[in-house]
mmCIF file of C-alpha atoms and ligand atoms in Angstrom:
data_model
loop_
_atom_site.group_PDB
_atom_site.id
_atom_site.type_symbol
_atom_site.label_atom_id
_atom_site.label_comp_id
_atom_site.label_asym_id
_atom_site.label_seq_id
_atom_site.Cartn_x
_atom_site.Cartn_y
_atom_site.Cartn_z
ATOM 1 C CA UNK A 1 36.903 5.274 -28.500
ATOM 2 C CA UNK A 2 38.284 2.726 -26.200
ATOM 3 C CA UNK A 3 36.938 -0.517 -26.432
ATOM 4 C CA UNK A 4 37.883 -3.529 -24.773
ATOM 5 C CA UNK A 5 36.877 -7.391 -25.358
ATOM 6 C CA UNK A 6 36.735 -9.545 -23.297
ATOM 7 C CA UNK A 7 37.285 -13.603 -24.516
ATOM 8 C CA UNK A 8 39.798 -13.883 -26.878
ATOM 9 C CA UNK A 9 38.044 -16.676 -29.107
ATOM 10 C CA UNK A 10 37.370 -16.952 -32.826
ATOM 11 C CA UNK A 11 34.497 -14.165 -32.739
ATOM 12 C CA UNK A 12 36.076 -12.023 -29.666
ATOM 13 C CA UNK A 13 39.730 -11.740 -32.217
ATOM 14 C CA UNK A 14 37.337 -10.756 -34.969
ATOM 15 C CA UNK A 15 35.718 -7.964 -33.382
ATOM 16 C CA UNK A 16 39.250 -6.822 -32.353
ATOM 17 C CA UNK A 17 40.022 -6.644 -35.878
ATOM 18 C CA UNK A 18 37.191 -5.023 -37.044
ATOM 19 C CA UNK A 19 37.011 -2.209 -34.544
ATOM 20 C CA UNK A 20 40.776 -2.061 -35.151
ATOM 21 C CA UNK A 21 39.940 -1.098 -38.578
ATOM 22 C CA UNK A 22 37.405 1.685 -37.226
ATOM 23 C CA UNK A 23 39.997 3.221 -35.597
ATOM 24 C CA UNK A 24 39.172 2.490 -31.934
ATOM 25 C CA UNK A 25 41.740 1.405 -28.863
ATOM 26 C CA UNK A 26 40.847 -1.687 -28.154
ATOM 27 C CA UNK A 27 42.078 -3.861 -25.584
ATOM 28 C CA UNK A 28 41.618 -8.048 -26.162
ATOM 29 C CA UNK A 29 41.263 -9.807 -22.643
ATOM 30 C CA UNK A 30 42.085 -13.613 -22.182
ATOM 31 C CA UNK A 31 41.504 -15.410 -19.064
ATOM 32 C CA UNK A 32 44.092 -17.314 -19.471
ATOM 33 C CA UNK A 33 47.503 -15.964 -19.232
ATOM 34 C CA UNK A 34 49.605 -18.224 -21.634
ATOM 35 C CA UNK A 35 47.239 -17.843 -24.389
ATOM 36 C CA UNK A 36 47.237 -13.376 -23.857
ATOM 37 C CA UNK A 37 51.581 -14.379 -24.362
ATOM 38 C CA UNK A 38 50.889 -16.907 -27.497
ATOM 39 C CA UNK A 39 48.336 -14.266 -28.982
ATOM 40 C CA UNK A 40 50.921 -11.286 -27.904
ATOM 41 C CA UNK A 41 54.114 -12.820 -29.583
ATOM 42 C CA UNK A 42 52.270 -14.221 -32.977
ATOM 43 C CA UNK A 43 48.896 -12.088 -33.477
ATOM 44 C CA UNK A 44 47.174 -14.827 -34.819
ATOM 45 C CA UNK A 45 44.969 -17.826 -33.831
ATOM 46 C CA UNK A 46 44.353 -20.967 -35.639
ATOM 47 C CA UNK A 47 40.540 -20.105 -35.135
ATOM 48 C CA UNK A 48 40.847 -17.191 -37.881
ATOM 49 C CA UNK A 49 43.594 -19.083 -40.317
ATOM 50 C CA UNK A 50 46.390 -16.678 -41.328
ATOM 51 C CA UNK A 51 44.872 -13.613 -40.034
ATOM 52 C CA UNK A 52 47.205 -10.817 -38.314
ATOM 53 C CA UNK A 53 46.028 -8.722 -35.148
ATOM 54 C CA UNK A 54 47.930 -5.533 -35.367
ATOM 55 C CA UNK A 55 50.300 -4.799 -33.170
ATOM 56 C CA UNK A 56 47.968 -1.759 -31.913
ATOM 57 C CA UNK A 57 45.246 -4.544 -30.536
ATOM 58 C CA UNK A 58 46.763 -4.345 -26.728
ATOM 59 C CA UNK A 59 46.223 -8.195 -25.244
ATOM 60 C CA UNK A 60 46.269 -8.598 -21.395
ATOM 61 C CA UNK A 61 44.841 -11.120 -19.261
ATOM 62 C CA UNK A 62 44.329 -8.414 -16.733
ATOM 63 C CA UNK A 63 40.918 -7.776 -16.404
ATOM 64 C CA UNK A 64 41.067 -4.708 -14.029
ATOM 65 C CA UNK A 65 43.590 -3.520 -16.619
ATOM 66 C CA UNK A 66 41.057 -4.278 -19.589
ATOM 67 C CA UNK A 67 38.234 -2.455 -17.481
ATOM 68 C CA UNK A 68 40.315 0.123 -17.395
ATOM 69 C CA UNK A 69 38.757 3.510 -19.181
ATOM 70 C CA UNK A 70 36.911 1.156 -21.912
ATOM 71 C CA UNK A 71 34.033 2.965 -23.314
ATOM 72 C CA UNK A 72 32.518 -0.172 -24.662
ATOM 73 C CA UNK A 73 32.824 -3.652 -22.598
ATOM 74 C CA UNK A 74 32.111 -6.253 -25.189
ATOM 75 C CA UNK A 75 31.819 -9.949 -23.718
ATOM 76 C CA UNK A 76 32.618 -12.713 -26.378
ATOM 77 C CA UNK A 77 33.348 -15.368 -23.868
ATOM 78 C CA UNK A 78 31.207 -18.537 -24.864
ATOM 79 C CA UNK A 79 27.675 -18.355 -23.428
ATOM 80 C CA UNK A 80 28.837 -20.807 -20.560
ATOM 81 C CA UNK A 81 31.458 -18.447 -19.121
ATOM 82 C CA UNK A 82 29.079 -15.043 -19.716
ATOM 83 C CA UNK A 83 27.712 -14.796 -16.214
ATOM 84 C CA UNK A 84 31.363 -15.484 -14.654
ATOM 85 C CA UNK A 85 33.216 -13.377 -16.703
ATOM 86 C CA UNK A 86 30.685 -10.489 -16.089
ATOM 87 C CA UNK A 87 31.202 -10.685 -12.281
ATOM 88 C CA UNK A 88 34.663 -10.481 -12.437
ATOM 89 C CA UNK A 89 34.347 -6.660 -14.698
ATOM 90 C CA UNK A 90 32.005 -5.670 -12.240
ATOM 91 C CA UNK A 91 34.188 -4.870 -10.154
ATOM 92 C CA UNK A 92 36.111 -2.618 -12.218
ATOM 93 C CA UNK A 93 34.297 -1.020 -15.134
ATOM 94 C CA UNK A 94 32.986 2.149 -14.815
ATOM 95 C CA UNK A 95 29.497 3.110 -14.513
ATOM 96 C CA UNK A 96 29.259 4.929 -17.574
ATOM 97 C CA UNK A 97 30.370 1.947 -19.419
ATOM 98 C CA UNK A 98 27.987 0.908 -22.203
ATOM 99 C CA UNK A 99 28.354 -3.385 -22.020
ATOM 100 C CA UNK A 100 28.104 -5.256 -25.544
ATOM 101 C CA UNK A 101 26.936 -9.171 -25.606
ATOM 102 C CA UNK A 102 27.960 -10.976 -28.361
ATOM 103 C CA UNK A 103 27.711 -14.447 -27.031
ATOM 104 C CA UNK A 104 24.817 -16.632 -28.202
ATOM 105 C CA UNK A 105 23.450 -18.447 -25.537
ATOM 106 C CA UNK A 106 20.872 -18.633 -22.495
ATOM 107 C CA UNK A 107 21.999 -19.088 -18.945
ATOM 108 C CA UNK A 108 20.850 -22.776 -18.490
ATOM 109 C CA UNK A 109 20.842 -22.276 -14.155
ATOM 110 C CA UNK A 110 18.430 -20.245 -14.113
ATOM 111 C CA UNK A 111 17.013 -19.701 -17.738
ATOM 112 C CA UNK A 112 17.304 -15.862 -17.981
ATOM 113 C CA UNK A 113 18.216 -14.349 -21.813
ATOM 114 C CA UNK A 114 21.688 -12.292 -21.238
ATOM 115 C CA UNK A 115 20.814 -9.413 -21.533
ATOM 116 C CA UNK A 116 18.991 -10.418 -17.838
ATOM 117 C CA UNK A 117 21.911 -11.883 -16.010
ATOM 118 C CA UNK A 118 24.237 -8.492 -17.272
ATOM 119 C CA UNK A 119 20.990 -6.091 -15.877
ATOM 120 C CA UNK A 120 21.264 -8.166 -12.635
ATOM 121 C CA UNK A 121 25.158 -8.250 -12.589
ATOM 122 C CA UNK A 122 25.612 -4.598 -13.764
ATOM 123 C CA UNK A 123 22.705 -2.846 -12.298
ATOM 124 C CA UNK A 124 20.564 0.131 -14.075
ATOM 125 C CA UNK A 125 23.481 2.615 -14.634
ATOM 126 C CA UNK A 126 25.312 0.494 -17.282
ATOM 127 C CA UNK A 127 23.260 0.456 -20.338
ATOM 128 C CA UNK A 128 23.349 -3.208 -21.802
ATOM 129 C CA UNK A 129 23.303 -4.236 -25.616
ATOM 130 C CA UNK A 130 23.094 -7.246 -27.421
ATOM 131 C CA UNK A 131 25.214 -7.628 -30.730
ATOM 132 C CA UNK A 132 23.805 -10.988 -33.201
ATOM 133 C CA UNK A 133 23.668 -11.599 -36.653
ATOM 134 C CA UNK A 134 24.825 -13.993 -39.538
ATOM 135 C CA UNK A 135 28.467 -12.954 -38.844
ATOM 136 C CA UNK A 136 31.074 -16.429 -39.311
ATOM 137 C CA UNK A 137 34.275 -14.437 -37.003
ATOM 138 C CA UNK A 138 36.349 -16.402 -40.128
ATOM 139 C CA UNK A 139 34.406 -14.076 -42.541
ATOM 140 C CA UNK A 140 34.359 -11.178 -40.824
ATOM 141 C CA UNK A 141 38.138 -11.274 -40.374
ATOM 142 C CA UNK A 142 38.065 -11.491 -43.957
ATOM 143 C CA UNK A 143 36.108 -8.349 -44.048
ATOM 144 C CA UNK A 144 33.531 -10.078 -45.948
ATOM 145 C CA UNK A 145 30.488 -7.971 -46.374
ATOM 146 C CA UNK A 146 28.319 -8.612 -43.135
ATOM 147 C CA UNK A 147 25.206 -7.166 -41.697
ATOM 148 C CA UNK A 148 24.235 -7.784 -37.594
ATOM 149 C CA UNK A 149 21.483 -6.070 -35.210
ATOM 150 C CA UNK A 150 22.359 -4.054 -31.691
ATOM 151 C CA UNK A 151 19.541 -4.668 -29.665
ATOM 152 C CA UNK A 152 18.919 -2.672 -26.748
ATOM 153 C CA UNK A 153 16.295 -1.511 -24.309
ATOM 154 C CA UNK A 154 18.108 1.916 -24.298
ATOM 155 C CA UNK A 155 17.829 3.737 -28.056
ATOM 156 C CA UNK A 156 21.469 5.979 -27.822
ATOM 157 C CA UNK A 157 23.224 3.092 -26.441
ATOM 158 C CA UNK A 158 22.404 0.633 -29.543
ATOM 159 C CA UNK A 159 23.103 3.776 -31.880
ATOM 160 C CA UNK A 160 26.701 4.083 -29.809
ATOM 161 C CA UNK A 161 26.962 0.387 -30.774
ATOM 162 C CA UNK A 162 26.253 1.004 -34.369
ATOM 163 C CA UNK A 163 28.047 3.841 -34.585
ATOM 164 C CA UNK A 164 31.426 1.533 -33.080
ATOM 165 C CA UNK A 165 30.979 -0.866 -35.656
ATOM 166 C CA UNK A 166 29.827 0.048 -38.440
ATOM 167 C CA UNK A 167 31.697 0.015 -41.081
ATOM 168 C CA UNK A 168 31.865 -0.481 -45.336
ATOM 169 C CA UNK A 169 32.088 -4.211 -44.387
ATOM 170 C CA UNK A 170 30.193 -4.625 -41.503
ATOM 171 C CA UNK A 171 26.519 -3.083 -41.461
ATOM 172 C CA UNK A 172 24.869 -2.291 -37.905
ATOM 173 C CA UNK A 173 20.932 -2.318 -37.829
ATOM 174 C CA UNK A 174 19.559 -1.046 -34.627
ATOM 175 C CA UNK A 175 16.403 -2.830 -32.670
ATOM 176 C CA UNK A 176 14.553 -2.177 -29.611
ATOM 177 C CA UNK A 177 13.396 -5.872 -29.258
ATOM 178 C CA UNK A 178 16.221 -7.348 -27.112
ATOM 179 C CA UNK A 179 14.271 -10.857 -26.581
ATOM 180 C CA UNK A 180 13.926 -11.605 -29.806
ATOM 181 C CA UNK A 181 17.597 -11.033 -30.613
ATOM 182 C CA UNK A 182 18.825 -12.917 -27.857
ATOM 183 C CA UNK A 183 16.697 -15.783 -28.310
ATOM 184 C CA UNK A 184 16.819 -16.060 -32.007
ATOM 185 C CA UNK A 185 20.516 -16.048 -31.893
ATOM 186 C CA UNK A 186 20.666 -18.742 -29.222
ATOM 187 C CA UNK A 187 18.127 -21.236 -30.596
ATOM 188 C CA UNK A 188 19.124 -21.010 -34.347
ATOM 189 C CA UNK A 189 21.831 -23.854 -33.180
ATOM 190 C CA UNK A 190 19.805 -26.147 -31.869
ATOM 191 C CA UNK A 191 18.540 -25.813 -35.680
ATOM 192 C CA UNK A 192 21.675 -26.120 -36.969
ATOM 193 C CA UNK A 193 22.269 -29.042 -35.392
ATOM 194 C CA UNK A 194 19.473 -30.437 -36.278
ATOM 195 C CA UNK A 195 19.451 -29.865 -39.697
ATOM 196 C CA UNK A 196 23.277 -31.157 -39.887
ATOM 197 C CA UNK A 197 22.177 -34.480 -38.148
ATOM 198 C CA UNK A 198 19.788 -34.926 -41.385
ATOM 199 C CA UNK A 199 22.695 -34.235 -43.351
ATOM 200 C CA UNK A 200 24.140 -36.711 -41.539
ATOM 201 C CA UNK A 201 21.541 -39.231 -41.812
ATOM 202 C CA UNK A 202 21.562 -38.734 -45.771
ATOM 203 C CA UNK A 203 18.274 -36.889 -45.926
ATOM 204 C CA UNK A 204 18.060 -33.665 -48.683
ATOM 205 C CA UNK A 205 17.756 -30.215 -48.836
ATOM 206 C CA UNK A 206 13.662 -30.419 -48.454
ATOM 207 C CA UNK A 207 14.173 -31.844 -45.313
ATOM 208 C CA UNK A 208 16.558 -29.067 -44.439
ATOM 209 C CA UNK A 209 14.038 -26.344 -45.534
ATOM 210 C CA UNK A 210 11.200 -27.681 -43.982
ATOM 211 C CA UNK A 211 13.239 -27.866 -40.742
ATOM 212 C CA UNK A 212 14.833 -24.662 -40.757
ATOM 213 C CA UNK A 213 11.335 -23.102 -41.693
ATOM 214 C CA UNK A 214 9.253 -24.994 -38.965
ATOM 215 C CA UNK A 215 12.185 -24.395 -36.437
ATOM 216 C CA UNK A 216 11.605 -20.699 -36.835
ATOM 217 C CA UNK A 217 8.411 -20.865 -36.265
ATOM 218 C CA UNK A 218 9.202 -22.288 -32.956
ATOM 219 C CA UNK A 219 11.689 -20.354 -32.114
ATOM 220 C CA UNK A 220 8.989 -17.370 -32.974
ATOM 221 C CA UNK A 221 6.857 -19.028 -30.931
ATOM 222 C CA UNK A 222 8.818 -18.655 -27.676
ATOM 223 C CA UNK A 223 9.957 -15.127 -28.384
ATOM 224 C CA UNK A 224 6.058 -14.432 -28.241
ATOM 225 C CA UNK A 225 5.375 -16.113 -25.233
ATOM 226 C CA UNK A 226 8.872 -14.116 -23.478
ATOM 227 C CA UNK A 227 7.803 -11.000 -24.922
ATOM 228 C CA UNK A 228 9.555 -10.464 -27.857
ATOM 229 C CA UNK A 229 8.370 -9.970 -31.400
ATOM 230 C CA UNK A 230 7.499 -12.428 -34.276
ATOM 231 C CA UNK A 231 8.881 -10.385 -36.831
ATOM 232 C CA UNK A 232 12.457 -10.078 -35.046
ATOM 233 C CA UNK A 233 12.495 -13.948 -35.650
ATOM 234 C CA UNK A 234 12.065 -12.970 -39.415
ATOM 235 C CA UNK A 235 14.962 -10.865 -39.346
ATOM 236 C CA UNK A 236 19.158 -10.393 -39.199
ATOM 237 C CA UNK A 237 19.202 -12.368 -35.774
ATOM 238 C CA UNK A 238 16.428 -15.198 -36.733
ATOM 239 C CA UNK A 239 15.995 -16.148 -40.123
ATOM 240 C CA UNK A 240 19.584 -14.603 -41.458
ATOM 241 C CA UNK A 241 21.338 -16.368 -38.846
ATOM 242 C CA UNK A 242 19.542 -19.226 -38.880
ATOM 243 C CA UNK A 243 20.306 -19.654 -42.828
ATOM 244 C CA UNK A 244 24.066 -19.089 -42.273
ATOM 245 C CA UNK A 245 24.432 -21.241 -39.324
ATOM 246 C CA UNK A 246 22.209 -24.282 -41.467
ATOM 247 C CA UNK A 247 23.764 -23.971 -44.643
ATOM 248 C CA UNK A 248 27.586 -23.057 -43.604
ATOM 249 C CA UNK A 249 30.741 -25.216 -43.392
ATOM 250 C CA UNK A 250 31.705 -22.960 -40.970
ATOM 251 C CA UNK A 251 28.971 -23.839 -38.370
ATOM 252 C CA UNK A 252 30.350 -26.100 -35.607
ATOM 253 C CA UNK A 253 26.346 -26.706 -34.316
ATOM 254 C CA UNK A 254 25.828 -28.085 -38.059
ATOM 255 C CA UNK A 255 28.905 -30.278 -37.704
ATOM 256 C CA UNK A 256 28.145 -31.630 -34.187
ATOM 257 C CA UNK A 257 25.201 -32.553 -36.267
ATOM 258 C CA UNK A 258 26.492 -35.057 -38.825
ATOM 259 C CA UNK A 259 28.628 -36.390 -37.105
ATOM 260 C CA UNK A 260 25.686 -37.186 -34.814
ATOM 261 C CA UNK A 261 23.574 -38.083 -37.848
ATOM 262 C CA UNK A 262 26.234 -40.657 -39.174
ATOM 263 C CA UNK A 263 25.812 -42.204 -35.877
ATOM 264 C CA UNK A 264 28.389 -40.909 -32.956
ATOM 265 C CA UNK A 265 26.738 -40.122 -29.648
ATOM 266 C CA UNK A 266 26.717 -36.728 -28.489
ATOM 267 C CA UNK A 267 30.150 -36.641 -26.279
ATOM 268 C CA UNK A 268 32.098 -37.926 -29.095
ATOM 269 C CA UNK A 269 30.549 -35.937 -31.658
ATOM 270 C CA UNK A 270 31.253 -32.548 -29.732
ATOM 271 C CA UNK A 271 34.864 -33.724 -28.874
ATOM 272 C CA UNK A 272 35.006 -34.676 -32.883
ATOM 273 C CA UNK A 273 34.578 -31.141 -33.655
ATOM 274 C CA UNK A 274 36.670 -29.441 -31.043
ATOM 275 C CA UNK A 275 35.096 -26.257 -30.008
ATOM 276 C CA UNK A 276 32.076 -25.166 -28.131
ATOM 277 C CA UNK A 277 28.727 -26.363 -29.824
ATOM 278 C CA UNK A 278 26.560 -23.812 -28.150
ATOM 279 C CA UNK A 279 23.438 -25.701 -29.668
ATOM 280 C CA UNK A 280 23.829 -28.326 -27.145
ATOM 281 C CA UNK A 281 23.153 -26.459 -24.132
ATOM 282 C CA UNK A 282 20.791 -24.331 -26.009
ATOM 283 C CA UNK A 283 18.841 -27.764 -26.382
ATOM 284 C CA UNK A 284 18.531 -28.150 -22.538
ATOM 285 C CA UNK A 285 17.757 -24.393 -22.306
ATOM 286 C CA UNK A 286 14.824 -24.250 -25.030
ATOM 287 C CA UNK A 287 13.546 -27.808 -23.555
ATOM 288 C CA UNK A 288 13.621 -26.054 -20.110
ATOM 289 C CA UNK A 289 11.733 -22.907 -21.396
ATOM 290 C CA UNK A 290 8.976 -24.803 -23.108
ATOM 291 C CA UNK A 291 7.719 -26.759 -20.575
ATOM 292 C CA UNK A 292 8.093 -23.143 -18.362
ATOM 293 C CA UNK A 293 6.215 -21.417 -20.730
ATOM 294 C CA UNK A 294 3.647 -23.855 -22.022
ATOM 295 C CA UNK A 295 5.323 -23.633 -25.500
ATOM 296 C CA UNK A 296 4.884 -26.301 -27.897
ATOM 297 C CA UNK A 297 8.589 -26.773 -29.657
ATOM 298 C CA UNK A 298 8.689 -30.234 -30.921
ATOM 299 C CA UNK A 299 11.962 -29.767 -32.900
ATOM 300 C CA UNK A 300 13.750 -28.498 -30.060
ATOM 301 C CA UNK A 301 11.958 -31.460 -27.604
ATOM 302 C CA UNK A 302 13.708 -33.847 -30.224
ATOM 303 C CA UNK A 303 17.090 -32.356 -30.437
ATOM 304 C CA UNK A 304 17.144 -32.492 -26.442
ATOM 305 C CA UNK A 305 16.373 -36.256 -26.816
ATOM 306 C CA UNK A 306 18.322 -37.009 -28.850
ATOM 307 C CA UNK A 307 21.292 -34.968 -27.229
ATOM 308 C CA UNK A 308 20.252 -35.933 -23.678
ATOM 309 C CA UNK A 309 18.150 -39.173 -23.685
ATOM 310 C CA UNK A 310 20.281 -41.076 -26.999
ATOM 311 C CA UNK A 311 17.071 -41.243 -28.504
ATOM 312 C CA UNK A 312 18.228 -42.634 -32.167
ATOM 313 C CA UNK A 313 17.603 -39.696 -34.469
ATOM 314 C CA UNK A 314 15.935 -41.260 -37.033
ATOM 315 C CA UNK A 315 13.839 -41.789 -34.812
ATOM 316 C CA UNK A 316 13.151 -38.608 -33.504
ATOM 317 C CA UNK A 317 12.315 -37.510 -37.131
ATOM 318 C CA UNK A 318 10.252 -40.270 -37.419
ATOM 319 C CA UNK A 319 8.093 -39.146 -34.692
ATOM 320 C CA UNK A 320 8.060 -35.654 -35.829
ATOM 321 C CA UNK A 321 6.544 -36.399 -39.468
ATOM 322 C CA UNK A 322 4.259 -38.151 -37.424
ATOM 323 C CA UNK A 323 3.043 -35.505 -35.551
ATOM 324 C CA UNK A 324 -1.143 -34.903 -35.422
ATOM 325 C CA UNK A 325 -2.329 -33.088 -39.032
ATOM 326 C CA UNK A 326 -2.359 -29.173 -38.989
ATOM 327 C CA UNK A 327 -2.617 -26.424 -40.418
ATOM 328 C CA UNK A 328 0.407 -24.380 -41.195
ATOM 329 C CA UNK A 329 -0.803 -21.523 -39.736
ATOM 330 C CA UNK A 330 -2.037 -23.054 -36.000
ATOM 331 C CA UNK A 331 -0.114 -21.744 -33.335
ATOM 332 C CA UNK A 332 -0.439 -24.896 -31.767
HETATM 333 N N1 NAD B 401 32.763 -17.797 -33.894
HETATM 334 C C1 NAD B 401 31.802 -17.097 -34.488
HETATM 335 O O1 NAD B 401 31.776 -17.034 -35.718
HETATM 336 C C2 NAD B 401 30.772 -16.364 -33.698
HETATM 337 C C3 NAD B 401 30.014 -15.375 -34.327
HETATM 338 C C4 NAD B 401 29.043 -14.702 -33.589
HETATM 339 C C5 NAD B 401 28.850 -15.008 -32.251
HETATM 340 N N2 NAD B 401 29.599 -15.980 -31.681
HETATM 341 C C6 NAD B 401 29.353 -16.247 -30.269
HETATM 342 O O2 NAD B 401 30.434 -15.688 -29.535
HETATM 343 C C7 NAD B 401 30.742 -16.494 -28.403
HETATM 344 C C8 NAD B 401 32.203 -16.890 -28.475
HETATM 345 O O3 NAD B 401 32.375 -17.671 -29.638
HETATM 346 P P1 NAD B 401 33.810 -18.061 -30.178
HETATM 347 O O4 NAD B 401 33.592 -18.684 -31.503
HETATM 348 O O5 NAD B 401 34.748 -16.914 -30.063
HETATM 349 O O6 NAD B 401 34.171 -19.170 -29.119
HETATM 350 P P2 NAD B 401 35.505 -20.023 -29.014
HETATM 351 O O7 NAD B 401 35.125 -21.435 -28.784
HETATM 352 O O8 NAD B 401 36.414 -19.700 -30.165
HETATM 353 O O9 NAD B 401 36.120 -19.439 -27.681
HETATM 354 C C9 NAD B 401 37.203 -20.065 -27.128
HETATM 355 C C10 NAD B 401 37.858 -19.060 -26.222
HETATM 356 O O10 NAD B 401 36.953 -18.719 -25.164
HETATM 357 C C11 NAD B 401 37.712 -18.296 -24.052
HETATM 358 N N3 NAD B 401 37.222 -18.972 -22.865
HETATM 359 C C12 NAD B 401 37.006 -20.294 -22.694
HETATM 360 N N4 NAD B 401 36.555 -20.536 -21.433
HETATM 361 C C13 NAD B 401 36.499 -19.328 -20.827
HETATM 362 C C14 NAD B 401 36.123 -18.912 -19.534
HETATM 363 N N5 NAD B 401 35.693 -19.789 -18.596
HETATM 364 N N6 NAD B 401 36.177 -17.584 -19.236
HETATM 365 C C15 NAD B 401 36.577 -16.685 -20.165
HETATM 366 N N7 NAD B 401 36.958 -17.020 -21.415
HETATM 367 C C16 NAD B 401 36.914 -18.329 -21.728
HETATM 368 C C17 NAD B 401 39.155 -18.678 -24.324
HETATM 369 O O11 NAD B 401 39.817 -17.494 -24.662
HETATM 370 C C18 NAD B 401 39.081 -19.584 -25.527
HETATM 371 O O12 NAD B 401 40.168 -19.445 -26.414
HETATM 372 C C19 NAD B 401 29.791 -17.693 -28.464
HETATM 373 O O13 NAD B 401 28.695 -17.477 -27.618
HETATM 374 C C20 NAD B 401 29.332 -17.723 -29.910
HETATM 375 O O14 NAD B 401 28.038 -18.258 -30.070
HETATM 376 C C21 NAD B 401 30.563 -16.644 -32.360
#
């Protein structure tokens, strides 16, 4: 099949590798021209340590080229160039063309899940699926045993997806609720960063637990209250990719985190770790959808404070223990 990506990151080189290995043409699409010639002359990027991209991986920074007779369009751009980098294919992919998300993110202009901006951008003929898991691009390069969900409103089109990249390393479940997918994957960093700022702060692994457990509850929560389900949350895209992304020296949301926790403010903390900390925006996004939606999230109301109003985070996690008494179980 021919199968072209499109963001030539850490995850986007991954997923060239891996569908490499299935035996698929695939075409890796940079927007920027000097990195598709640094990528072309040494297959490798410092994002994926000494990893080789065979020489069969074509790399262009064409994008009517990489539109070109692709089968699958999979976008791996980070979330904030999505919607950008969707318009520009538009105008060359053909209808047929079934488009794969793999960016974690929500569009923080006007809110909408991606899966909604690509409907919007692509129309009804293109069937749209969302790709999320547990799945480090450094591991998966390593063809470390992996398992992610295809989401999709359209049944054939997430088996297609399966089917593409499935493989003895990487395992493909299939799920017909796209909101939950999409929204577990995109809040799990705000999380992350969370629990890395107690890291940070010195606190221990109950505090970690207790956050990562009352953060999916939250993140449950909104899924509800956008129409997804409560058990996605409990799955692949929530809970598995919450634990990886909490727990892994990998995680750049988790980093952002302690460095925030040992007391750097937010700008210096994301330029500390060098790479796009999805988790921030996701903050502002999950802040924005909860006062929307009436949704109470009070972890992600204190990572947004403390990301966007320097509220000390000690602080912040003072207030939360202090919270009104409850029941586990209130929804409230
Ligand atoms: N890295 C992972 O392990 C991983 C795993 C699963 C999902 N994801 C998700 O995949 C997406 C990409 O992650 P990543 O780790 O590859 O990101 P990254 O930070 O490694 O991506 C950097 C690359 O993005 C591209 N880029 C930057 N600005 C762009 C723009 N305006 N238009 C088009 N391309 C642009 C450039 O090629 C740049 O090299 C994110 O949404 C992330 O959450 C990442």
């Amino acid at each position: 099949m021919n199968i072209s990506i499109f963001g030539s990151g850490g995850w986007g080189t991954a997923i060239s590798l891996l569908l490499s290995d299935n035996g698929h043409r695939v075409t890796l699409w940079s927007k920027f021209p000097e990195e598709a010639c640094a990528l072309s002359e040494t297959r490798a990027t410092p994002l994926l340590g000494g990893i080789i991209l065979p020489q069969s991986v074509a790399i262009t920074s064409d994008i009517a080229d990489a539109c070109h007779g692709a089968r699958l369009a999979v976008i791996a751009t980070p979330s904030h160039a999505v919607r950008e980098t969707a318009r520009e294919m538009s105008a060359f992919l053909a209808p047929g063309t079934v488009v794969v998300c793999v960016s974690k993110g929500i569009d923080e202009r006007d809110l909408k899940l991606f899966s909604q901006v690509l409907s919007e951008i692509f129309g009804e003929e293109r069937r749209i699926v969302t790709l999320s898991g547990p799945s480090h691009a450094e591991e998966v390069a390593r063809r470390i045993p992996t398992g992610c969900v295809a989401a999709s409103r359209d049944e054939n089109a997430a088996l297609l997806v399966q089917d593409a990249f499935m493989n003895e390393n990487f395992r493909v479940y299939t799920s017909s609720d796209v909101i939950g997918v999409e929204l577990g994957a995109a809040l799990k960093n705000v999380i992350a960063l969370c629990a890395g700022t107690c890291d940070g702060l010195g606190f221990g692994d109950n505090t970690i637990a207790m956050l990562a457990t009352r953060g999916l509850e939250e993140i449950a929560r909104l899924a509800v209250a956008m129409g997804g389900r409560k058990e996605t949350i409990a799955g692949l895209a929530g809970l598995g990719d919450l634990i990886v992304t909490c727990t892994s020296r990998h995680s750049r949301n988790r980093r952002a985190g302690v460095f925030i926790g040992q007391g750097m403010d937010t700008q210096s903390a994301m330029k500390a770790v060098g790479a796009t900390v999805e988790g921030y925006y996701a903050a502002l996004a999950a802040k924005n959808l909860s006062d929307k939606l009436s949704v109470e999230m009070p972890i992600c109301r204190a990572a947004y404070s403390v990301l966007y109003e320097s509220k000390p985070p000690r602080e912040a996690i003072r207030e939360l223990m202090n919270r009104a008494k409850r029941s586990e179980s209130d929804i409230l």
